[in-house]
Each structure stands twice: as C-alpha cells, then as structure tokens.
XYZ file of C-alpha atoms in Angstrom:
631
model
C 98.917 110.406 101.264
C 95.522 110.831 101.500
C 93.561 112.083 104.214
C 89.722 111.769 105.296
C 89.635 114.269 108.362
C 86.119 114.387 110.315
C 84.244 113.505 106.697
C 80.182 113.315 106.372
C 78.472 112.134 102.964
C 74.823 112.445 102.345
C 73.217 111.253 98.765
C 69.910 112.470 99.626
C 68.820 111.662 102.779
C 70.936 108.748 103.332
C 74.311 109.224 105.390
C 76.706 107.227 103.460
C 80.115 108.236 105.463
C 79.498 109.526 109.209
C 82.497 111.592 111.010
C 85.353 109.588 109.223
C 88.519 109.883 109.601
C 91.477 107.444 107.695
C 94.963 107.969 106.416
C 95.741 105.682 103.035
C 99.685 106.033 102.342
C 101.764 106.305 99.406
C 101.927 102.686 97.724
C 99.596 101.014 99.939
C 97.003 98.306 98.167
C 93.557 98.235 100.109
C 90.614 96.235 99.018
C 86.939 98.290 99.681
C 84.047 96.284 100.641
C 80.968 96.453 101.827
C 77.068 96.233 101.110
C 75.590 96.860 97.935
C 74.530 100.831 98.504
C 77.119 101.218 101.571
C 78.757 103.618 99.628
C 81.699 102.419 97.882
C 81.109 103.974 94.481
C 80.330 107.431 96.489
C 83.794 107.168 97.959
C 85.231 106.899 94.677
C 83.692 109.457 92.955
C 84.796 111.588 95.695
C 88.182 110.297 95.359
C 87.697 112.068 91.942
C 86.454 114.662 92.878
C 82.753 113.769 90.618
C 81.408 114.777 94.422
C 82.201 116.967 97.390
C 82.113 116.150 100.955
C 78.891 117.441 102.991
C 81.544 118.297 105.728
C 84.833 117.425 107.229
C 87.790 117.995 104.493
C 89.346 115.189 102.073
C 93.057 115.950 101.920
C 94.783 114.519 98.264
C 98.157 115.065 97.767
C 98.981 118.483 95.000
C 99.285 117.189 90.956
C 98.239 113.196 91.798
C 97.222 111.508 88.559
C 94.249 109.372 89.229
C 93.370 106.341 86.972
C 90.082 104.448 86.415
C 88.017 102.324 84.138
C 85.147 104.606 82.125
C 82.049 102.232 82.037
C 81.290 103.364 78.367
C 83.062 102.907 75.388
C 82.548 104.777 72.240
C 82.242 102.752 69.185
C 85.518 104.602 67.344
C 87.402 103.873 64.370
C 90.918 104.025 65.834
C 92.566 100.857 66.310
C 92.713 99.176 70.022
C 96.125 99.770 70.764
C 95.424 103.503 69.816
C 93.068 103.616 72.389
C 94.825 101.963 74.905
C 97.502 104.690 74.660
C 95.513 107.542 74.927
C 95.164 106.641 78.664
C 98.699 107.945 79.075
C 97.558 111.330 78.682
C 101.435 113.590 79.282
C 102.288 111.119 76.016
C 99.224 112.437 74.180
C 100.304 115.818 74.777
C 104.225 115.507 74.131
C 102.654 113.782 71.019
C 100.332 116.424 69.794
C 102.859 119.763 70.592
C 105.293 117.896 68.480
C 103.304 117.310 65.867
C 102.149 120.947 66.131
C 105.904 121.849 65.740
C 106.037 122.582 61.566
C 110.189 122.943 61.980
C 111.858 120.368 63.895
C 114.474 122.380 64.942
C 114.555 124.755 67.989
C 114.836 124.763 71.628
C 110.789 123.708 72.173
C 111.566 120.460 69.699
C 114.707 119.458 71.860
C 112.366 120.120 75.075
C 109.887 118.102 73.853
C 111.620 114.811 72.763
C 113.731 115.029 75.999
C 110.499 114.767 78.011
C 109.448 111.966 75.642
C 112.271 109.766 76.705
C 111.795 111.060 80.057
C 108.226 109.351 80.458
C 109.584 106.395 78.253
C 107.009 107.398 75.394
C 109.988 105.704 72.560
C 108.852 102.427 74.570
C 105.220 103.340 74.848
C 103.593 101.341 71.777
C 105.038 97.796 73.181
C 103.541 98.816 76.760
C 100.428 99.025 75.482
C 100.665 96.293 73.223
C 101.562 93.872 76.464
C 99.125 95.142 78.430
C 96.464 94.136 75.387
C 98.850 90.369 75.322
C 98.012 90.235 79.110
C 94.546 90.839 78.402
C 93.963 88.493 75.547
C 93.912 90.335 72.254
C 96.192 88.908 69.765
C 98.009 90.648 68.059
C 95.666 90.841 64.576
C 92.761 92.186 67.767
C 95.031 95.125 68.504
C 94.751 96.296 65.017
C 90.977 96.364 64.648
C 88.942 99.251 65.444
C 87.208 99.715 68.753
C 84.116 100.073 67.438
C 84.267 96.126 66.245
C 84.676 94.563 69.662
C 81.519 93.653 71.956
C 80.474 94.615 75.082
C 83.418 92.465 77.466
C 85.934 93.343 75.197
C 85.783 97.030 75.164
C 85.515 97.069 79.240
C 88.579 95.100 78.500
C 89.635 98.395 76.659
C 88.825 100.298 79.181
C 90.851 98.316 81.838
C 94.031 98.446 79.658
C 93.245 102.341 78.821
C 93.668 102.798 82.554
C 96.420 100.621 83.199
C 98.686 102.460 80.658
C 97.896 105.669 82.940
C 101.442 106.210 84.839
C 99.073 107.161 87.815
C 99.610 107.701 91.669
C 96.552 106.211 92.450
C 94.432 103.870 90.527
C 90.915 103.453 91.450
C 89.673 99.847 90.190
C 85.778 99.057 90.640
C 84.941 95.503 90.067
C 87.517 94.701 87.613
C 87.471 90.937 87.604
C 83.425 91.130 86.333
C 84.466 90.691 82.004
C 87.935 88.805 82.479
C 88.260 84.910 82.351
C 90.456 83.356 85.122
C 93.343 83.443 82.983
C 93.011 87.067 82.538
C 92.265 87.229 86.469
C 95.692 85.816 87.207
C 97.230 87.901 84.785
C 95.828 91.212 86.041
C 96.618 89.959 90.018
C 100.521 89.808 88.780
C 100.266 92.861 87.045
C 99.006 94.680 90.127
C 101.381 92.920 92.154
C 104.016 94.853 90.805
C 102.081 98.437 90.433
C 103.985 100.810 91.887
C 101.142 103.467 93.132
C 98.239 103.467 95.191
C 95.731 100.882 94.422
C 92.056 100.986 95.961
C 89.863 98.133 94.401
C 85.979 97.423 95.386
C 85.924 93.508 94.343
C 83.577 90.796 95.061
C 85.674 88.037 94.456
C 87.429 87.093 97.622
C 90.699 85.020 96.014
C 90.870 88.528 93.446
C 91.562 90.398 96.957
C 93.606 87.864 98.848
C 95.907 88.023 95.716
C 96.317 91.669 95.707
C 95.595 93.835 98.601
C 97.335 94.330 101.898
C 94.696 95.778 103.607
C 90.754 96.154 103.762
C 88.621 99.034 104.066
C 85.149 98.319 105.077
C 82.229 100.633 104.883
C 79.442 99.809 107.304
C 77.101 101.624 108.996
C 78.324 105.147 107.883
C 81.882 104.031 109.334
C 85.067 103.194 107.563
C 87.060 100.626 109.497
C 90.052 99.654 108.130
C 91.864 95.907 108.797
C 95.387 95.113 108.003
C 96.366 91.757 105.868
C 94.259 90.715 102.763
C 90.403 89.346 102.779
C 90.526 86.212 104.669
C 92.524 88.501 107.298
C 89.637 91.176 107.538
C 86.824 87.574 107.837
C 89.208 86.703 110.816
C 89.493 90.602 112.542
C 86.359 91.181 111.845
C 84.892 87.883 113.667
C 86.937 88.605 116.687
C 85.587 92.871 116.677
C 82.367 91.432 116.210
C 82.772 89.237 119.733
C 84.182 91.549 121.668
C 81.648 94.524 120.494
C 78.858 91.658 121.543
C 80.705 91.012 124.935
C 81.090 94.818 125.749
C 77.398 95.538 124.360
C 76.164 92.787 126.617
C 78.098 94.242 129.847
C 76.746 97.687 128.962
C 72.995 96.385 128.779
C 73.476 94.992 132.421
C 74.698 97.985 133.415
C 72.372 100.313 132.003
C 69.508 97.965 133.301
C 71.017 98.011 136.411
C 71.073 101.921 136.683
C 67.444 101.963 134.880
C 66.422 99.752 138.157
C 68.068 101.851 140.516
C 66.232 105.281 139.104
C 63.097 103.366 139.156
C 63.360 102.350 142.705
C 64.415 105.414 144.307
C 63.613 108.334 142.124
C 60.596 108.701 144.487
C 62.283 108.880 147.576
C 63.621 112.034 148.838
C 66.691 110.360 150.792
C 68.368 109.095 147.530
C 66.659 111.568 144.961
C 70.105 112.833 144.375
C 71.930 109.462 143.645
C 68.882 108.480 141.523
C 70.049 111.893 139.309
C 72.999 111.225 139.562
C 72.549 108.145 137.731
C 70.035 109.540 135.127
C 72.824 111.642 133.735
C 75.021 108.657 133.692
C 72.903 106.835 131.528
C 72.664 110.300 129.479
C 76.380 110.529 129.058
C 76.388 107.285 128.251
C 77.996 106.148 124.581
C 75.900 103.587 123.533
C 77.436 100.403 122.050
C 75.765 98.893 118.945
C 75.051 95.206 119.257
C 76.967 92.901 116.931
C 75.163 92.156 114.071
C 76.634 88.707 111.533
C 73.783 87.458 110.268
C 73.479 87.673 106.510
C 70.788 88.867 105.216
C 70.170 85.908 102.994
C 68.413 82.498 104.031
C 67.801 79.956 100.940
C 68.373 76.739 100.189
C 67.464 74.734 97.177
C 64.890 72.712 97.142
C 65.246 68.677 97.113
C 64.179 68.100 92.886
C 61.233 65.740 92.345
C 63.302 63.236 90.594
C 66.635 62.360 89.277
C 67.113 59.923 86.667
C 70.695 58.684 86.101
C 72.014 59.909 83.219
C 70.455 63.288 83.111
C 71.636 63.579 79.695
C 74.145 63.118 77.079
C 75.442 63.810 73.819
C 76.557 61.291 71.405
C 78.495 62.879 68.299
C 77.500 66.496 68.616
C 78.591 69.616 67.561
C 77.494 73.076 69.364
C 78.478 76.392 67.852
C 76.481 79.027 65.585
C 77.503 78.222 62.011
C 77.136 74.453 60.625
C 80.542 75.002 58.664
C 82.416 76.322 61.610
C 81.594 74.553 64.711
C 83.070 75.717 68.159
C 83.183 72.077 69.784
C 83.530 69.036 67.917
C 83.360 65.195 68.401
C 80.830 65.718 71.524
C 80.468 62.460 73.373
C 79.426 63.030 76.705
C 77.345 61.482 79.582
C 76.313 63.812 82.469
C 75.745 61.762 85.910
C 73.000 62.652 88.426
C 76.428 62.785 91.268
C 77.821 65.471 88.857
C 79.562 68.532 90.201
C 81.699 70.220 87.516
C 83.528 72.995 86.488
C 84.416 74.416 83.025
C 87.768 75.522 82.487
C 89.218 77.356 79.067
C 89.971 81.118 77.865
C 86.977 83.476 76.994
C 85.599 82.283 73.626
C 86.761 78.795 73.997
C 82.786 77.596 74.272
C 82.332 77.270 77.965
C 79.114 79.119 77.376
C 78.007 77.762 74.229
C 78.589 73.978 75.862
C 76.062 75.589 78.269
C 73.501 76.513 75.722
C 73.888 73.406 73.865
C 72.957 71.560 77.336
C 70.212 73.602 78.420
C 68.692 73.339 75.000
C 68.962 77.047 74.281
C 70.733 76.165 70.935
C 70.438 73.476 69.666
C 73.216 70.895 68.404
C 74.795 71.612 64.836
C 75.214 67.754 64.637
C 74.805 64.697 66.695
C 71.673 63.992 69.452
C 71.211 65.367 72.672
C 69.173 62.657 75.080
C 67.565 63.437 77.665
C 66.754 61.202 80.935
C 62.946 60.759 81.725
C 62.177 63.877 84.526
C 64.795 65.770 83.552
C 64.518 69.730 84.724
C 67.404 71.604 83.913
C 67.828 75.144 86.145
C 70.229 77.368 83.716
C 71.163 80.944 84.811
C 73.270 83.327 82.629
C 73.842 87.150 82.229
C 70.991 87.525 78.896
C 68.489 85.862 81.324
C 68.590 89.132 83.227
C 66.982 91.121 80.205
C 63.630 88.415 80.144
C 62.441 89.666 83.518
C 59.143 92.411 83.500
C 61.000 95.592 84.327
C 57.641 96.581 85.262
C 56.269 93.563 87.599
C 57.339 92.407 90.960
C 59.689 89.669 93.055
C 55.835 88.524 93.738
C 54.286 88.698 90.163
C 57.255 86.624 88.888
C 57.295 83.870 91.181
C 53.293 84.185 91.461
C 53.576 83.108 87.091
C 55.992 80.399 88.094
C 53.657 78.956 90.410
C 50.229 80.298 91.288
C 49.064 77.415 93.237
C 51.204 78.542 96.275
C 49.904 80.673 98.960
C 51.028 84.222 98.446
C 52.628 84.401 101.969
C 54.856 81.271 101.998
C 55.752 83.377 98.507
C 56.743 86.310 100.536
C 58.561 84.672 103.101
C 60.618 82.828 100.511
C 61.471 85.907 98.751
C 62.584 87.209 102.175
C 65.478 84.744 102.266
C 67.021 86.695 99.297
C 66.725 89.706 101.121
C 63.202 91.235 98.909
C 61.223 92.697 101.937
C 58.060 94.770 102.262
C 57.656 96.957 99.067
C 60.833 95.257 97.263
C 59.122 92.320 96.803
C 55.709 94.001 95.438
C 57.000 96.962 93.891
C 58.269 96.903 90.403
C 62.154 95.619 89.512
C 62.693 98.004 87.026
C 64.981 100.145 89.820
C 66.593 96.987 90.709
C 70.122 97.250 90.519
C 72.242 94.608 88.279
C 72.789 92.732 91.742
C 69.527 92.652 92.632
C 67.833 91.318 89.166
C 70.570 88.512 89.342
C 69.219 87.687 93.109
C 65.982 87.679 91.408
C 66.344 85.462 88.777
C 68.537 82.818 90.862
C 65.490 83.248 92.900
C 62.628 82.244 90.831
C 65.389 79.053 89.377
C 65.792 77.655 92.559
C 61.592 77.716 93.244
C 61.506 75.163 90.611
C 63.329 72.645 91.935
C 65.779 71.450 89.163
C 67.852 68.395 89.076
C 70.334 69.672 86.984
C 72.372 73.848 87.387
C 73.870 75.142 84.371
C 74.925 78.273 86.110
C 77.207 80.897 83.769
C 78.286 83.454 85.578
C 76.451 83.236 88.212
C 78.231 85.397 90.943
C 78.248 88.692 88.556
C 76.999 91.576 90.271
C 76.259 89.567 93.497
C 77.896 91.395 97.039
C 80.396 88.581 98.873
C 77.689 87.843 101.444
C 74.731 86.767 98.529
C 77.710 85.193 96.835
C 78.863 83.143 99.939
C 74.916 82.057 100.583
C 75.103 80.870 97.160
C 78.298 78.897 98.074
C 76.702 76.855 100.830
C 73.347 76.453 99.092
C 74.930 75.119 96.041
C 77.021 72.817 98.574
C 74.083 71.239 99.663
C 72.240 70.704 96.291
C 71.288 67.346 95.907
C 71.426 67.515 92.013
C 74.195 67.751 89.240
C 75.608 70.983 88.345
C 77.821 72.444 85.838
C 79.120 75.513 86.528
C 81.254 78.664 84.634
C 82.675 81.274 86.538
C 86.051 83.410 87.379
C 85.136 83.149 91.232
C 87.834 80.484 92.771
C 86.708 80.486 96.042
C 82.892 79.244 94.481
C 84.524 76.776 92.315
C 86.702 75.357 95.183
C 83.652 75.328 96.930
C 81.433 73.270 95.160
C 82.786 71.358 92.397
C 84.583 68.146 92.696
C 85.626 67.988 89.144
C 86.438 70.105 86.047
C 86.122 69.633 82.430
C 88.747 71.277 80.122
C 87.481 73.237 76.808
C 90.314 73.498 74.340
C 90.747 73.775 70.618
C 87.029 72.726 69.857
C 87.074 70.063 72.283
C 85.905 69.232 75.706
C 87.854 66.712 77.797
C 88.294 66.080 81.549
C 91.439 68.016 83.447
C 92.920 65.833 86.089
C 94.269 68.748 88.568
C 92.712 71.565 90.828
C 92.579 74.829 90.146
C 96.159 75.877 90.900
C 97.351 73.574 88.495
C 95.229 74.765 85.695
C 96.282 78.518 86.533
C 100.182 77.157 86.070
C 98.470 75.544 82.602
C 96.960 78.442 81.245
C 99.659 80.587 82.089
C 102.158 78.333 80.802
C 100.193 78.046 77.438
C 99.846 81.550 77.536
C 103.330 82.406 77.697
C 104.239 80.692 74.728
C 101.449 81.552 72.595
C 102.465 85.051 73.221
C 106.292 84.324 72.373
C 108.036 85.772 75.584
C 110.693 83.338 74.988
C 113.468 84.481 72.637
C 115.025 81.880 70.681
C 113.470 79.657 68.863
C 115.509 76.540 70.061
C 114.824 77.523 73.518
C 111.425 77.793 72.987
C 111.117 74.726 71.584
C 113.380 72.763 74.558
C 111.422 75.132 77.138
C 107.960 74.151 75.760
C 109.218 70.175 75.717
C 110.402 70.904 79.419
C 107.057 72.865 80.299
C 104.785 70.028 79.103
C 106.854 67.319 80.741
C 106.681 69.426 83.479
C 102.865 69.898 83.045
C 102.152 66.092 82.763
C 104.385 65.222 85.790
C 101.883 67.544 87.629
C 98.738 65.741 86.113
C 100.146 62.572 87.220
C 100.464 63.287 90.641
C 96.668 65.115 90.467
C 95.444 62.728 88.817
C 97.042 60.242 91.997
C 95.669 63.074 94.128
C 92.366 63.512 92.623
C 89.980 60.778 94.133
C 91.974 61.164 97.716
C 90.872 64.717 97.362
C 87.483 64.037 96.311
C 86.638 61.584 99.512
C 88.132 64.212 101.709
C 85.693 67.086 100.180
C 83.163 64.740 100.648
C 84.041 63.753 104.127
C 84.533 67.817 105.033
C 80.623 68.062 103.483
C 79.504 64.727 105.882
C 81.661 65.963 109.000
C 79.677 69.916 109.027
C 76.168 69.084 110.541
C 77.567 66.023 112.463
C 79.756 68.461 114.405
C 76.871 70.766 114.744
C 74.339 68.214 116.016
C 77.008 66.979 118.312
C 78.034 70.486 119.233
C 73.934 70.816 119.821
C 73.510 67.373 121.956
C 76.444 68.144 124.204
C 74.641 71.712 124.863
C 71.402 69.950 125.196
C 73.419 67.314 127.791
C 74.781 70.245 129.809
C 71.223 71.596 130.974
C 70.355 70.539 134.479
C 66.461 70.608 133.528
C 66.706 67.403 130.782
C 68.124 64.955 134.259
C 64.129 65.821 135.735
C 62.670 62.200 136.107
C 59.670 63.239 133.460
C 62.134 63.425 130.797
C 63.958 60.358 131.683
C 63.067 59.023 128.038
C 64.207 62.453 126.230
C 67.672 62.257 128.528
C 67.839 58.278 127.088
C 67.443 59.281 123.740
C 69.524 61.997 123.554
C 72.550 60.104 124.995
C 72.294 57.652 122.395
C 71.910 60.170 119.568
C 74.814 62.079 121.138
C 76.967 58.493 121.631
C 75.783 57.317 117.440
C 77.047 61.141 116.522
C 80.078 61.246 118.691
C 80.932 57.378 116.778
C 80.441 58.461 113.121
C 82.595 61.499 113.576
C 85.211 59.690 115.405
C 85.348 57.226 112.157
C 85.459 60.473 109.669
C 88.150 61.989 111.688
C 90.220 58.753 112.152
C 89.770 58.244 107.975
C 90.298 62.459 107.251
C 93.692 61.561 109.084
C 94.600 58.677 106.826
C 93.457 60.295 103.661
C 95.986 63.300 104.734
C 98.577 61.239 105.349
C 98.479 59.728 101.858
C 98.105 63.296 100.206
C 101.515 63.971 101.742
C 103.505 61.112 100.418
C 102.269 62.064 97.166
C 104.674 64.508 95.986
C-alpha cells in the first residue's frame, strides 16, 4: 500500500498538500481531481519520487514498478512496436544479457530463458502488438518508425509504452486528451481489467465513471478521498458541502454570541472571569471554513445579431488536402439555424477537416460552399491556440476584437472566465494550455456567432470550466457542430449526430451508446479477433443485423428523445422561477396593502408558471411511457 503520513508540500511559497494523511491499497482504482494548480501533477511526481516531501513521510511499498506516460517522444528510427516494448523494461534486460551470452550453453543461458517464460516475454511481441490494435495502428503503422508519426500519435506511443509496463502502480495523467472515443472505450476496458494500482487525473467525467472506484480530491491543501466513481464524489461532495455550511453557520452564532458576551462584560469586575473564560474559548476554538460551490466561471453566449435559415450548405463538394485524394466525397449538405450536432468517426476519418471546410479555413477541393446572408461562424480548435500574442493581454485581445467597448464592461467580462486583476492585463505567454484555451473560447463567444464549429473544445479545460461550457453551450441560441471525446458534453448539448465514414458524411440514427457498440463492433472485425473465416463472415451478417435492429428502434426512439431533451431544456428556469415565486409568496412583507398590485401579479405569474410546468410534466410522462414500449 501506500501511505501519506502527516505530509506537507511547498512549490515555492505555495502549500500544495497541508498535514495529509491517506492510505491507497493494493489494486484500488482512484480518479484525482481538482483545480488547475491544486497540485495533482506535484503528487505525482512525488509518487515518483521526481520530488520529496517538505515534511511528514510518504510510505511506498519495497521494489514497486511504477508506470507512466513520458510527455516527449524522440523522433527514433526503431519501429513502433519496438518502442512499445521497451516499456517492459525486466524483458529488455533478459533480452540484452542473452544476447550478451556468445555460447548458448551454461547455467546463466538456462537462467535466463527460464525467467523469460516466467514474465511471458515468448508472448511479449503480440502484447504489444494488441495494445497498438487497441490503440488504432494497423498493423502496416506498427512497422514504421517512430520518428514518422505526429504529435497524437506518438503520445499514443507513449500510452502503449506504459501500458506494456507489468507495473504495480500506474500513474495516468490526462490520458483521454489524443484518443478518439473509440480509443476512449477501448482504453476504459483495458483498465477495467488492470490488475495493479491505477491513479488517473482526468477531466472527462464519463472517462472516470468508467474506470475508477474511488476519488481523491485535492482542495485547499487537503486530500479528501470519496468512495464510488465521479458522479458519486458530485453527490458526497454536495451533501459535505451542506453540512460544513450548516455547522459553519452554527459556529458563527456561537462565536458571535461569545464575541457579545466578552464585549458586554469584559469591563465589569463581577463577571471579568467568565468574560476570560470565554476569550480562550473562542481561542481554542477550530475554526470551520465556510462552504464554498460556486464556480469560478460566469459566461454565457451572447444572443447573435442574426440568423438566416440555412446558415450554409454544400452542394457537391469535396474537402481534403490533395485534389486527387479527397478525404470526403459527394458533399451535399444543408446546415439549419435549429442545428445541434455531433460528429462521430475514428481519428483521421475527417471530422476535423469537415470542420475546416465549414469554417472556410480550407477551402473545398470541388463543389460550392453557400453561405446564408449574416452568416458569422465562431470556430475553435487546438492550432487556434498558437495565433494568440504570447506577449499581450486577456485585455489587449478582446480590446482588438472590439475597441468600441468600455474597458471595464471588458474586464468584468473577462472575470466570468476566471482572468482577474493582473491575469487579465498581464501578458499570456505564462498561461498554461488551460488557460489560453479559456482565452480563446473567450474572445469567440464576444463576437456573437450564429454558428460553433468547436473541435476539441474541452482539451486542457478543468471539469468546472468544462461544465460552464456545458450549460452555456445549452443555452446558445445558434447552430453548432461540435467534435469532441467528452460524452458527458456531447450528451449535453447535441440533439443529433452526423456519422463520418469511408469518405462520407451521413446522419447516425442512435445515441451515443449505440455508436460505442458500432465502433467497437467495426473495430473488432477490422482487427480479425474472430477465428474462422466462416464465422466471421456469419458473425459479421449477425452483428450488422444486429446493428440495424438497434438503428431501427433509435431511429423510433430518436424524435421521442429529442422532444424530451427539449422539454428537460424548457422545464429548468420554469422550475426555478416557480421555485423563486413560491419563495417570493412565502414572505409576510409582499401581503402589506401597498403592494397589493405586486402580491396580484405575482400570483398570476406563479399560477401561468405552476400551469406550463404542469403541461411539461403531464407530456415528459407520456413521452416516457412511449420510450418504454419501444424495445
């Protein structure tokens, strides 16, 4: 196990871990969250001992092999499979002493082939090469050197390189950020069934509910650590939260009540003592912290200007980089102002270049792009990142964007993404990736588009910046299109998804869940898990019946789905203005005769409320029970 006894962590002058104390045991799986600079990455470069405790003692069990992703990869001429099995490192060196070995006779020779077999190093190649399946390469990619895959890819590398470890404890930090969802699911199973000790800092809620039993969460200088998976910890946390509130509320009577007593009679000789008495109370005192779960960020997007109907479409296109080897073909598509969608398909498919080819960053190979009159398209990706002035401000940028606006109302909009004081005059180039992708979804939403082509938008973003994205794109009045390997933002705030496929882009009647049973399905038989070829070829013909059957019934599903997402979004501030008129109702002071008209008013608001959410529940009912006979 391992063992944080009585633990303090300073970087600097800033306390990162106060006091701590936790126990993780053998084979437990704990998710690590917490605010961008709480401290995660610290704790895991402790873990590895990169850094040492300031005080207190961190107790790791004799010999434990430790596993994690390096964030570099050198651009080497061994082949990727090669790599990937250098991150079993006993196999390396079994490997190299018997190669060292000129006579293959001998004691030492026996010794080492016996501890080959022992670690399973005769089976070693095909491990690696599944993990690399799992991952996406094919298996021409698994040949080619390292130094000829980009960027993703080689974190992919990396990933596998540290999967192959046979470690105790595997230390994962933000491994979902380069994988497609396919590879997400893939990766979830696969650490379903890890044997060791898994601690993974994620930002992608589903990504934890799918793979950790518990969560450790670093706030404040304090580790607190909640049993059950990430929508567990939201639950424990909510109801720690209340009763820290209700017991720091009940301490600030009492400590006023004290504070009055010393004030009173301090003076007076006759209860002098019990007014001491009471000052060392409040000395001895352990304060209570009050409650604090407001995030930190306040935005909305602003209503657009216009909205013509179509935005846009394409008639005949074809989007790629070469004219004589398109990515999509036979483009014919109209994009409605009402949009909300979601691109589905494998990394490389041409989620992003669709994306480009919309927001005119490239244009079309073939075929016409039209545009509706008033058409403003807000598009965020990764690259965007690198256009902002490393050396300019939050301010300066949104200042270009639009001088005309007073520099406060600037300030106070910046504010709302959390850029305060000197971080929103001082220059970004410190700015960690997190905070430059704040920035620039910043300065997009100023300029009130009607149409968000977001790719990738929730890389590098904590949960609670990616949750006030959530609701603010919920409440968007324009079309979006979005990319991304976050579920829980997908679920959120699409209504329907778009399928991208063998060069062509097509609508997918299902949810996610039924795409993840798709692409794993596909998967599966692309990467010829199933033995013989007759079987193959009846299981394919029983997966695809299988797979339509399900489209059917989505497809059934779909539009009673739809209504109730949009009933869910309609139902939310009715219940809250209710919830605000019945408050409002309850105080004595509104019955006064001089607000006789406000009382009139408000019980008509409160009765016209009270109505429409009394017909949304009575048709959320029916739309449930037709969901269920649809099986």
């Amino acid at each position: 196990m391992i063992r944080f006894k009585d633990l303090t962590l300073l970087r600097g002058t800033k306390q990162l871990l106060d006091h701590v104390d936790l126990t993780l045991h053998p084979g437990s799986k704990t998710g690590l969250v917490g605010a961008n600079g709480a401290g995660k990455s610290s704790l895991f470069a402790m873990l590895r001992g990169e850094i040492h405790a300031d005080s207190g003692d961190l107790e790791m069990p004799p010999r434990i092999t430790i596993a994690h992703v390096a964030q570099e990869t050198p651009a080497l001429a061994i082949s990727a499979i090669d790599y990937v099995l250098q991150g079993d490192a006993e196999l390396c060196r079994i490997e190299t002493a018997l190669a060292a070995i000129a006579d293959h006779e001998g004691h030492e020779h026996a010794e080492l082939l016996a501890k080959l077999e022992a670690i399973d190093g005769y089976s070693a190649r095909a491990r690696a090469g599944k993990l690399l399946a799992g991952l996406g390469f094919s298996q021409d990619e698994m040949s080619r050197p390292v130094s000829s895959f980009s960027g993703g890819w080689r974190m992919r590398l990396n990933l596998a390189q540290a999967l192959m470890c046979r470690s105790d404890l595997l230390l994962l930090d933000e491994p979902t950020n380069h994988l497609d969802l396919e590879t997400v699911v893939w990766l979830e199973n696969w650490l379903n069934s890890y044997q060791g000790m898994l601690v993974v800092i994620s930002h992608d809620r589903d990504f934890l509910d799918n793979t950790v039993k518990q969560i450790l969460h670093i706030e404040r200088a304090k580790l607190n650590l909640y049993t059950g998976n990430y929508a567990d910890f939201e639950d424990q946390k909510a109801q720690r939260l209340a009763l820290q509130q209700a017991a720091f509320e009940k301490q600030q009577r009492e400590i006023a009540h004290l504070e009055s007593f010393i004030t009173r009679f301090k003076a007076k000789a006759s209860k002098a003592k019990q007014a001491q008495s009471r000052v060392k109370s409040l000395e001895r005192m352990e304060r209570i912290a009050a409650a604090h779960v407001d995030s930190p960020f306040t935005f909305a997007f602003r209503q657009p200007d216009s909205s013509p109907n179509p935005l846009l479409r394409i008639e005949n296109g074809e989007a790629g980089y070469d004219v004589a080897r398109p990515i999509l073909r036979n483009l014919n598509l109209s994009l409605e102002k009402t949009a909300r969608l979601g691109l589905l398909g494998v990394n490389g498919a041409g989620k992003s270049t669709l994306i480009k080819a919309l927001a005119g960053e490239r244009p079309l190979l073939a075929g016409q792009l039209v545009e509706g009159k008033g058409l403003k398209i807000g598009y965020f990706a990764q690259h965007q990142l690198e256009h902002l002035r490393l050396d300019e401000s939050p301010l300066w940028h949104l200042q270009k964007i639009d001088p005309a606006t007073r520099e406060q109302d600037h300030r106070n909009y910046l504010g709302g993404f959390d850029f305060h004081g000197e971080m929103a005059t001082g220059p970004i180039a410190p700015f960690s990736g997190g905070e430059k992708a704040r920035l620039a979804l910043a300065l997009l939403i100023w300029q009130k588009p009607n149409l968000l082509l977001l790719d990738e938008p929730t890389n590098h973003l904590d949960i609670e910046m990616r949750q006030a994205l959530t609701l603010a794109m919920q409440d968007f009045e324009g079309a979006l299109i979005v990319v991304s390997h976050d579920r829980h933002l997908l679920r959120a705030t699409v209504d329907d998804f778009w399928l991208i496929e063998n060069g062509s882009v097509r609508p997918f009647d299902g949810d996610l869940d039924d795409y993840t049973r798709y692409s794993q399905e596909v998967r599966q038989a692309e990467q010829g898990e199933l033995r013989s070829s007759s079987g193959v070829q009846d299981r394919k013909a029983q997966k695809r019946e299988e797979a339509e059957l399900r489209q059917r019934l989505a497809a059934q599903r779909k539009p009673l789905e739809k209504e109730l997402q949009q009933l869910d979004r309609k139902m939310l501030p009715l219940q809250s203005e209710h919830a605000s008129l019945s408050a409002k109702l309850g105080d004595e002071g509104l019955y006064a005769p001089e607000r006789k008209d406000e009382l009139q008013q408000t019980l008509r608001r409160e009765a016209e409320v009270k109505m429409q959410l009394d017909e949304c529940e009575l048709r959320w009912l029916e739309l449930h029970e037709q969901l269920d006979q649809i099986t």
